[in-house]
XYZ file of C-alpha atoms in Angstrom:
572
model
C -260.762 201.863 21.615
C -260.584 204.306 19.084
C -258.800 203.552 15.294
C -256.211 206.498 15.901
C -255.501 205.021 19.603
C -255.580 201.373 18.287
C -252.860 202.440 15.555
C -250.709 203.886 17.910
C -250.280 200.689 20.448
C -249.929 198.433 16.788
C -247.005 200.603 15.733
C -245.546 200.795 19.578
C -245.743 196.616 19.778
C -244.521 195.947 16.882
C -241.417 198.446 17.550
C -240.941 195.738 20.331
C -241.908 192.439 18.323
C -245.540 192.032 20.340
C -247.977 190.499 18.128
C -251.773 192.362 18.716
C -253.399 189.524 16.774
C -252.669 186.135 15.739
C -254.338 183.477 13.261
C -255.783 180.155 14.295
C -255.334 177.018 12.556
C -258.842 177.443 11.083
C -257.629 180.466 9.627
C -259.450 182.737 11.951
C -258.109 185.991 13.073
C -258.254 186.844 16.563
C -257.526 190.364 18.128
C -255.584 190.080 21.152
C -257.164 192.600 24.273
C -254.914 195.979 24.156
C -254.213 195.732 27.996
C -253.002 192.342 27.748
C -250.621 193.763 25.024
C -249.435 196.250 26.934
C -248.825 194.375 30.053
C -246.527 192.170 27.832
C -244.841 195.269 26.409
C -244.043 196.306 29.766
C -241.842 192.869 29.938
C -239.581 194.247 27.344
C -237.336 197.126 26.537
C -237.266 199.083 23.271
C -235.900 197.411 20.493
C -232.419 199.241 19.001
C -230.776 198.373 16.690
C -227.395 195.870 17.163
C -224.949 194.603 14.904
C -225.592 191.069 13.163
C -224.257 188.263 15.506
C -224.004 185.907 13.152
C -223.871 184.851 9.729
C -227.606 186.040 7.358
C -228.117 182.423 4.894
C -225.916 179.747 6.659
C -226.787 176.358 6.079
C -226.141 173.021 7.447
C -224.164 170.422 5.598
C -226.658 167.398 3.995
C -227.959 165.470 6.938
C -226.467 161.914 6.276
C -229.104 158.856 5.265
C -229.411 156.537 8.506
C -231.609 155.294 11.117
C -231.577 154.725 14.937
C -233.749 154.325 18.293
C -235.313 156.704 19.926
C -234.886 156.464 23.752
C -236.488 157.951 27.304
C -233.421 157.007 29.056
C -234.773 156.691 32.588
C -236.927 153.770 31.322
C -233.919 151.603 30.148
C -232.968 149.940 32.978
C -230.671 146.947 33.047
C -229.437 144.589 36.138
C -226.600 146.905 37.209
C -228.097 150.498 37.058
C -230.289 151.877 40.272
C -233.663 151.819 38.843
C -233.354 154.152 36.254
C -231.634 154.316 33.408
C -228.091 155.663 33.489
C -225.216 156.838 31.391
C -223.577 153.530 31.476
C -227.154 152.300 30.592
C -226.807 154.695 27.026
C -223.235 153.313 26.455
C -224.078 150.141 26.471
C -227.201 150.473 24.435
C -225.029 152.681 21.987
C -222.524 149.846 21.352
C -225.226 147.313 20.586
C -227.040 149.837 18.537
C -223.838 150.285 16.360
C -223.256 146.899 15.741
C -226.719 146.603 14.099
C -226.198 149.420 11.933
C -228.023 152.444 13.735
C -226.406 155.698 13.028
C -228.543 157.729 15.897
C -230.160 157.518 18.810
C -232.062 160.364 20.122
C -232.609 160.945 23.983
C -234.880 162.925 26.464
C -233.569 165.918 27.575
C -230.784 165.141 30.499
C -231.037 168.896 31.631
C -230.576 169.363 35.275
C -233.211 169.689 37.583
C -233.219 170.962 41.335
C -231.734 167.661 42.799
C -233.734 167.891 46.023
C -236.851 166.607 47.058
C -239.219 165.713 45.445
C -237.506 165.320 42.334
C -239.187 166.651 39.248
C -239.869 163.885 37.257
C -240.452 165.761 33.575
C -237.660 166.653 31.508
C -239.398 169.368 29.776
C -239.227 171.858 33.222
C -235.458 171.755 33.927
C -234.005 173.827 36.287
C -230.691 173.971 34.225
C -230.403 173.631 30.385
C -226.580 174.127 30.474
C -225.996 171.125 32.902
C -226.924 168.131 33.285
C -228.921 165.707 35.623
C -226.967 163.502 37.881
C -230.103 161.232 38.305
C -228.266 159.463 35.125
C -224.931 158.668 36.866
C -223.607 155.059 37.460
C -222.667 154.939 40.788
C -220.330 151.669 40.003
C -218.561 154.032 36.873
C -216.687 156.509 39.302
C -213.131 156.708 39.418
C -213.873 157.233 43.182
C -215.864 153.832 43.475
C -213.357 151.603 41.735
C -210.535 153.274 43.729
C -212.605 152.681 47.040
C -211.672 150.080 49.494
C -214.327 146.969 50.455
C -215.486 148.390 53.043
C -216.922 151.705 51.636
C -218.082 149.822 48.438
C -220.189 147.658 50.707
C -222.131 150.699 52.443
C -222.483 151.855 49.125
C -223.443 149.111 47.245
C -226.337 148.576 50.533
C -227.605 151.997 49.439
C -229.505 150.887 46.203
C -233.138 151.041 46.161
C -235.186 147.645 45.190
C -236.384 147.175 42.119
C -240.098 149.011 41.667
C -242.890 148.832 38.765
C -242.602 152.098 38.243
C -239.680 154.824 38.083
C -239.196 156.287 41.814
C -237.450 159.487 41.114
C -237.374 160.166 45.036
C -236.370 156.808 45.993
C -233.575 156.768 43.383
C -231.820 160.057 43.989
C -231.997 159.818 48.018
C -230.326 156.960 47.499
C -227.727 157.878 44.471
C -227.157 161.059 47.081
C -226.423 158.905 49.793
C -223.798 157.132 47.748
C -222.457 160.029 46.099
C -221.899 161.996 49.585
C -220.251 159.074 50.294
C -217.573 158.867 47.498
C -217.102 162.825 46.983
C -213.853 163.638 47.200
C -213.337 166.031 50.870
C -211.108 168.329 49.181
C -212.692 172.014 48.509
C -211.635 173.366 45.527
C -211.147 177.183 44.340
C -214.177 178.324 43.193
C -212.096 180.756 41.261
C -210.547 178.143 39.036
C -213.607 177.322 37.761
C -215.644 178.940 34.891
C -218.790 181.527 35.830
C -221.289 179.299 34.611
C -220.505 176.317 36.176
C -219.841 178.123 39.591
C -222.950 179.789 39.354
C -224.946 176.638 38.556
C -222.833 174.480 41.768
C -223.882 177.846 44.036
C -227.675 178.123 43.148
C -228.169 174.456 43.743
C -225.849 174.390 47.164
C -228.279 177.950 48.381
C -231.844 175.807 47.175
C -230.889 173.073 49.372
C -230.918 175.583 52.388
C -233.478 178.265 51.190
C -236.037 176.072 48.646
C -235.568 175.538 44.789
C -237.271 178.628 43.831
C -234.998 181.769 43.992
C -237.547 184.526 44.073
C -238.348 183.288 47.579
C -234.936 183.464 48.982
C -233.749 186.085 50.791
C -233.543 189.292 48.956
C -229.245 189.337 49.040
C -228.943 185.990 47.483
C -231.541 186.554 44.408
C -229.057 187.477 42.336
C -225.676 186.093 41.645
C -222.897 187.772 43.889
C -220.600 188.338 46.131
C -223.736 187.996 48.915
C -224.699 184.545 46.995
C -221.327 183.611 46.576
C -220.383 184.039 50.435
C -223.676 182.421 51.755
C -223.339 179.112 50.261
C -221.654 176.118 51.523
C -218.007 175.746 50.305
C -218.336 171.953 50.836
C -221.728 171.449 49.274
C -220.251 174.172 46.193
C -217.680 171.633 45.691
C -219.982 168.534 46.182
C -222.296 169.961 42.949
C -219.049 170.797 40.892
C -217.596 167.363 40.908
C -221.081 165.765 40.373
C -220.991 168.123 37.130
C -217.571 166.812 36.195
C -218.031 163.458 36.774
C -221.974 163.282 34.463
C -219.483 165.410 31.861
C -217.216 162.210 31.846
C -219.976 159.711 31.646
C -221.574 161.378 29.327
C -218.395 161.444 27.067
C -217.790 157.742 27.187
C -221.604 157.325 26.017
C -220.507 159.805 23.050
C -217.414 157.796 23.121
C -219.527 153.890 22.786
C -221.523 155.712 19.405
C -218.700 157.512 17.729
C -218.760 154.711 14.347
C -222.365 156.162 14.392
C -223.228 158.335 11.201
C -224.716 160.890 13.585
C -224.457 159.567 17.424
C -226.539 160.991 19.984
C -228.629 163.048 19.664
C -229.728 165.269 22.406
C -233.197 166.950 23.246
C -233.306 170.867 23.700
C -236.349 171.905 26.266
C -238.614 175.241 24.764
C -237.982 176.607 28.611
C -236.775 176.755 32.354
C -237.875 176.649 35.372
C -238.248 180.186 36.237
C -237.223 179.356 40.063
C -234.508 177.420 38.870
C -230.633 177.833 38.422
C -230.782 179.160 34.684
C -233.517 181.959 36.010
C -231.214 182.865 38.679
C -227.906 183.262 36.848
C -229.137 184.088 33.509
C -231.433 187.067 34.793
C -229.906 189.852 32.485
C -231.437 187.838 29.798
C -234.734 186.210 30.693
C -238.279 187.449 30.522
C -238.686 188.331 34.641
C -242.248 187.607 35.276
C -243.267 186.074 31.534
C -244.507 182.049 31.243
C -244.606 180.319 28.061
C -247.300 178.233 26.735
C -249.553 178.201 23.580
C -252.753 180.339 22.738
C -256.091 178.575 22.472
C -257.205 175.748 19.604
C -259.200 173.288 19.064
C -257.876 170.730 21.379
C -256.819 173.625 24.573
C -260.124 175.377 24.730
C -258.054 177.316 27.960
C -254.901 177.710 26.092
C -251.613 176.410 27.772
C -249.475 177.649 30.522
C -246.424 175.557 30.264
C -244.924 177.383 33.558
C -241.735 178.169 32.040
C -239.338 181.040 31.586
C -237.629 181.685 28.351
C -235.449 184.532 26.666
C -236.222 188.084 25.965
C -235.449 188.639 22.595
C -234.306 192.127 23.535
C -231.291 191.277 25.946
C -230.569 188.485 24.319
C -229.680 190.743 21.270
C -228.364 193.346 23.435
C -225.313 190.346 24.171
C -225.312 189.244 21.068
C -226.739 185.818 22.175
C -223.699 184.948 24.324
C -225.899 183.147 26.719
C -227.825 181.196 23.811
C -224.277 180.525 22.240
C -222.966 179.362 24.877
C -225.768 177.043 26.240
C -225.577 175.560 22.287
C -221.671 174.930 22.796
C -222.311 173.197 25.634
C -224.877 170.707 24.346
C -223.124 170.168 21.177
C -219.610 169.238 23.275
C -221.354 165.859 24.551
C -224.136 165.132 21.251
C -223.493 164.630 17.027
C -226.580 166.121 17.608
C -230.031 168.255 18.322
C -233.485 168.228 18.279
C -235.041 171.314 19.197
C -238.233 171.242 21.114
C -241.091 173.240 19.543
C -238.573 174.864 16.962
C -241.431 177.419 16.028
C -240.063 179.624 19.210
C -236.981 180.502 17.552
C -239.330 182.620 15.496
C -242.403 183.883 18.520
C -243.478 182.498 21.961
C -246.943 183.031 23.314
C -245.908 184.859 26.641
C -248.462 185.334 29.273
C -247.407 188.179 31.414
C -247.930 187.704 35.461
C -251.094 186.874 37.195
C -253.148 186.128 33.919
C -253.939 182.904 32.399
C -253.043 181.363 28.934
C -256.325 183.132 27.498
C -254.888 186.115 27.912
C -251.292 186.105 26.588
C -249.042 187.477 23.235
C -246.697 186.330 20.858
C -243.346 187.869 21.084
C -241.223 187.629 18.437
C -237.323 186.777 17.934
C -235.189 187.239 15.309
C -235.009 183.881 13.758
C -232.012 184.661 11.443
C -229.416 185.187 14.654
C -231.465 182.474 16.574
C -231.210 180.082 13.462
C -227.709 181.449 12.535
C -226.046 180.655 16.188
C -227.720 177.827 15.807
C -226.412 176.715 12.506
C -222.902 177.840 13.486
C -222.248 176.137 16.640
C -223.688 172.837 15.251
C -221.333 173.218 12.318
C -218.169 173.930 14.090
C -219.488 170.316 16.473
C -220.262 168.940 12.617
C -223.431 168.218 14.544
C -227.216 167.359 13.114
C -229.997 169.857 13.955
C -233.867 168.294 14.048
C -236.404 171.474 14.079
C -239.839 169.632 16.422
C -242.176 171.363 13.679
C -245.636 169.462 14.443
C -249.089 170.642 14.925
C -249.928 174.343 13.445
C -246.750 175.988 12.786
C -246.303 179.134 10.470
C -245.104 177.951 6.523
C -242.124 180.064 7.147
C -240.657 178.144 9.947
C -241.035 174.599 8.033
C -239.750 176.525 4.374
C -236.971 177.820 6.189
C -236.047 174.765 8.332
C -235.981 172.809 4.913
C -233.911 175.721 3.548
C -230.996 175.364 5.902
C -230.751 171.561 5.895
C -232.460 171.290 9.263
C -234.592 168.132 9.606
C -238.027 168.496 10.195
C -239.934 165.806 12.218
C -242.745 163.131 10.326
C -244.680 161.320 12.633
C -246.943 158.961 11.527
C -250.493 160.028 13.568
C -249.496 163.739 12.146
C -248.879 163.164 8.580
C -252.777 163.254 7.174
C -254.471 165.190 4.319
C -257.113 167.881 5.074
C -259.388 165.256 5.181
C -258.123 162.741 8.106
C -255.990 160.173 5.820
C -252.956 158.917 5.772
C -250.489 160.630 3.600
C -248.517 157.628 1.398
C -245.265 157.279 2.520
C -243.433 158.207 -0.491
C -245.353 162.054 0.099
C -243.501 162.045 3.097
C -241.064 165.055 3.205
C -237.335 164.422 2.686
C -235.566 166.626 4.523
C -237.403 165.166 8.102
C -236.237 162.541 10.878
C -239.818 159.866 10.598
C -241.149 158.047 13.270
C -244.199 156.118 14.174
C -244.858 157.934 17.366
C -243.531 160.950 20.170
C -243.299 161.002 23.843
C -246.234 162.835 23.956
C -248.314 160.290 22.201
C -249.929 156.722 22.010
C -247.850 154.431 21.355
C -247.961 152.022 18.544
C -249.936 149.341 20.495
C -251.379 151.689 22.314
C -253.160 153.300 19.339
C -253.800 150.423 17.666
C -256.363 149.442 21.086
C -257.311 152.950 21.856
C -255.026 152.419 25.269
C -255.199 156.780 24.854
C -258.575 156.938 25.040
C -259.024 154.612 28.017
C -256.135 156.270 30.060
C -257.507 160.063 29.560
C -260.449 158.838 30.616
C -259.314 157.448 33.557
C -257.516 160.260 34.356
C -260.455 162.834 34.064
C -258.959 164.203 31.086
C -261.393 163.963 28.168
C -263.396 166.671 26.584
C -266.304 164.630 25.515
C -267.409 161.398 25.807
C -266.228 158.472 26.023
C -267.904 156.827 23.135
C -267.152 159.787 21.017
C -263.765 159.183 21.538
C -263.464 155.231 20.880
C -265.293 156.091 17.900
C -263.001 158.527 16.973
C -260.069 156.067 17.784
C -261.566 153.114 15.591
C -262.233 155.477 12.532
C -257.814 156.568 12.866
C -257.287 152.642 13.247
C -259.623 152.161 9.935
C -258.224 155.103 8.409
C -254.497 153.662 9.155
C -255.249 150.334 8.331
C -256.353 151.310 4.987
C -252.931 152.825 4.233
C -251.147 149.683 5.266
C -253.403 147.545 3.465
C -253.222 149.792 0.235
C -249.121 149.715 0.510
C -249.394 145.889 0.724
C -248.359 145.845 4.316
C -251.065 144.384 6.115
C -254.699 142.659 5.531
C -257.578 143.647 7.581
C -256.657 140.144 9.513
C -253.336 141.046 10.517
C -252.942 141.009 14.170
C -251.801 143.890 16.146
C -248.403 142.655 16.293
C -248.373 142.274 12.714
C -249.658 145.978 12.295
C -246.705 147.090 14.418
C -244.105 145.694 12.355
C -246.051 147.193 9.104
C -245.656 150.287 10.458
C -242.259 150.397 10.782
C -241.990 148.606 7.364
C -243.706 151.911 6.189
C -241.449 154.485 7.427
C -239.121 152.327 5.180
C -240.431 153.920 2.178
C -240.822 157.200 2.946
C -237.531 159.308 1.566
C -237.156 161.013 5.175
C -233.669 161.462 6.014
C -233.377 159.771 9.272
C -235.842 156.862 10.976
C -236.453 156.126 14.347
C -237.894 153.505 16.102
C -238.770 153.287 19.746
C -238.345 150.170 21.881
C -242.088 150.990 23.545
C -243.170 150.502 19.960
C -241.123 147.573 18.810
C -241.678 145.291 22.312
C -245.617 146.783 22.697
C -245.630 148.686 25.931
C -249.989 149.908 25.307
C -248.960 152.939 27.728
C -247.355 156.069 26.186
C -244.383 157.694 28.066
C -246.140 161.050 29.003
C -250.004 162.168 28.670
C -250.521 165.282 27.939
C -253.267 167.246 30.334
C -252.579 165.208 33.065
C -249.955 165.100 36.436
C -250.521 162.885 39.528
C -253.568 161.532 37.342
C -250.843 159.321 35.193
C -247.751 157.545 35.720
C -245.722 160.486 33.899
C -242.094 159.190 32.666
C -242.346 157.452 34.909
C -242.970 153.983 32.890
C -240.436 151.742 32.542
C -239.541 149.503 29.771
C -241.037 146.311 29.456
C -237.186 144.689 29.377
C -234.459 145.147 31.119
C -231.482 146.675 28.666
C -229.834 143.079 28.789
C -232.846 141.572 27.431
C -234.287 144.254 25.204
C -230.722 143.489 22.617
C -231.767 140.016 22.443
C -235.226 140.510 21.802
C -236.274 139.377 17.979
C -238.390 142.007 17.690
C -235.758 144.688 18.348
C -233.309 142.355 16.203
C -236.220 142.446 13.273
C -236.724 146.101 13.034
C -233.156 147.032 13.254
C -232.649 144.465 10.568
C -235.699 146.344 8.642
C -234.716 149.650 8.536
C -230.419 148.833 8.582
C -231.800 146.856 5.055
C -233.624 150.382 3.465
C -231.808 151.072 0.000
């Protein structure tokens, strides 16, 4: 390609925001192929310019001092929920929480997935981001339960599944289904009464129980919301999905409701990305990428990249409405949470899209305009007086973490990431300020776990290792020497504390770092060895689908959960 030609197709993609290069973490440049940048030009439209949506330099108020629990909901089961976690389950744990002191608890995403079968079991691919599962509903909570006579409450009641090791999503929902066709009230109502969004979302799911979950395969009158869409679904089943919305709305607001004396509440978890079959694809379509996946270039870890299989926003529509549908997915969020945390926050700036039919090698970043995305942002969490987290970790561009800091949006510390260039622990008092700390993430050993390599054993059961096993142990003992030599330097530990002891020292660390917010999670604090989700791996791993090791009524009375609330409620 010559320089003259090469010039040309910079100056066209960056007229549309398509990166033709990018810069690894090692600080190595790497030229992305021209027809690969073209094929993910051809998934946008010219850039023009729009007026400003928003306010350029809003900021959010100071984050208040506090700490909480961080929670994977479908794990905390107690004796009266279905097994899985439930809304009730969240109240209850919310009122507890309170009494000890916590001022947050942050959440898994509740988006809404396809409630068919199978059920999608990871939170991070919802079908919906503006509604939310019904997986999470108490059955025993609805007005239409209580109101019930003896009879019906007995065949309803006979509906829930037995208790299981693990989370059956399937088992679960056929059964919640059962009960909920059961109680749903028989009156249809006016699908005109109710707001677009909300009908939209009630019609996609009643048309993927008839045609499959994934629109693009449907018939070609229904792929698009319509009077064709709107006449082809089932009135009944319409309603059915509705009132299943209203009644999660309701149970989520009595959860909100149980942590209101909180200093922040709940917090809730915003997914990067959609299903792009699902019911956010299919309504939202003037404003998605058609055709574009999300996922991350390669490093040193993804050799192959990532393909996350999800859809996402195209920065040029979404400007073109000045962000209505981003607004109004944030208003909807921020109606049931005191607050956010935004999944891989570097996308409000670029995504790495990989345009249709090629694989994560061979993708672009595309880039937003971070001042409206950060500015609706900013101003719909104000006007909730909600707190915004930023999920900054791994290599992310100085601007995003400068300008998070900047506008009062928390950062996140987690222990395993906070290291020098050289591998060791940072002290704790070098931790940032502005930053909600924890010892762990979803997507990563727990505290027990790491402490016996548990990550190393299970990726190697699962096939998922890129060298060997000894290589890896080794590499696992020298981040257990290298962490034990921070603990032992702060005074926390000796090199013959026991593992248990080295669990509470690690929470007695993120005690003296000045971050904002801590959190502690209950698979930390009772020593579950097996994290929640492992990255690189499906059937291969029991994927959120792990349970916690106590049930919710005797998780509260645990002393170790007593102890570390004590802990942190005592910071200064």
């Amino acid at each position: 390609m010559s320089d003259e030609s090469r010039s040309a197709l910079e100056a066209s993609a960056a007229a549309r925001g398509v990166a033709t290069w990018y810069e690894t973490a090692g600080h190595r440049r790497v030229d992305i192929d021209p027809e690969v940048v073209r094929s993910v030009m051809a998934l946008l439209e010219p850039r023009t310019a729009a007026p400003a949506p928003v306010s350029a330099g809003v900021s959010l108020p100071e984050v208040p001092r506090t700490w909480g629990w961080m929670l994977q909901l479908y794990g905390l089961r107690s004796t009266e929920s279905w097994g899985v976690g439930d809304f009730a389950d969240l109240a209850a744990f919310a009122r507890w929480a309170a009494l000890t002191g916590a001022g947050a608890i942050l959440v898994n995403p509740l988006h809404a997935v396809a409630p068919v079968d199978p059920m999608p079991s990871s939170p991070y691919s919802p079908s919906s981001r503006r509604f939310v599962n019904p997986l999470y509903l108490r059955i025993a909570d609805l007005p239409e339960y209580r109101a019930a006579d003896s009879s019906l409450r007995a065949q309803v009641d006979a509906l829930r599944p037995p208790a299981a090791e693990l989370i059956d999503y399937d088992a679960v929902w056929r059964a919640k289904r059962a009960a909920l066709a059961l109680l749903a009230p028989t009156a249809i109502a006016d699908t005109a009464d109710l707001a677009p969004a909300l009908r939209d979302f009630a019609v996609y799911t009643a048309l993927a129980e008839v045609h499959g979950v994934d629109w693009r395969e449907w018939p070609p009158p229904l792929r698009h919301p319509g009077p064709d869409a709107y006449a082809a679904a089932e009135p009944a089943r319409v309603a059915f999905h509705v009132w299943l919305q209203q009644r999660c709305a309701a149970q989520l607001e009595a959860a909100n409701a149980a942590a209101a004396s909180m200093a922040v509440g709940i917090v809730h978890d915003l997914a990067v990305g959609i299903d792009p079959g699902g019911a956010d694809a299919w309504t939202l379509q003037d404003v998605i990428a058609r055709g574009a996946k999300v996922g991350a270039p390669p490093d040193a870890f993804n050799q192959q990249g990532q393909d996350w299989g999800l859809a996402t926003w195209s920065p040029d529509r979404l400007a073109a409405t000045g962000y209505a549908a981003y607004r109004e997915l944030l208003r909807g969020i921020f109606a049931h949470a005191g607050g956010l945390r935004v999944d891989h926050v570097a996308g409000l700036w670029r995504l790495w899209w990989i345009p249709p039919g090629q694989g994560a090698t061979r993708g672009a970043y595309v880039h937003y305009d971070p001042e409206a995305m950060l500015g609706v942002l900013i101003e719909e969490a104000v006007k909730a007086g909600a707190v915004v987290v930023g999920e900054d970790l791994g290599t992310v561009e100085p601007i995003v973490t400068e300008t998070l800091q900047h506008r009062n949006i928390l950062g996140s510390a987690v222990l395993w990431f906070t290291r020098d260039d050289d591998g060791r622990f940072i002290p704790p008092a070098q931790w940032p300020a502005n930053a909600m700390a924890s010892i762990s993430t979803h997507d990563l050993p727990t505290a027990l776990g790491f402490l016996t390599a548990e990550h190393v054993h299970a990726r190697a059961e699962a096939g998922a290792l890129t060298r060997p096993v000894d290589e890896e142990l080794a590499a696992a003992a020298a981040d257990r020497a290298a962490l034990l030599e921070l603990l032992v330097a702060e005074g926390l530990a000796t090199d013959t504390s026991t593992d248990a002891e080295l669990v509470v020292a690690m929470h007695r660390l993120l005690t003296r770092t000045p971050c904002r917010i801590l959190l502690a999670s209950p698979y930390d604090v009772l020593g579950e060895p097996r994290q929640p989700n492992l990255p690189g791996t499906s059937a291969e791993y029991p994927n959120w689908r792990i349970p916690l090791p106590l049930t919710l009524e005797h998780l509260t009375a645990d002393p170790r959960m007593l102890q570390i609330a004590e802990l942190f409620d005592s910071r200064s």
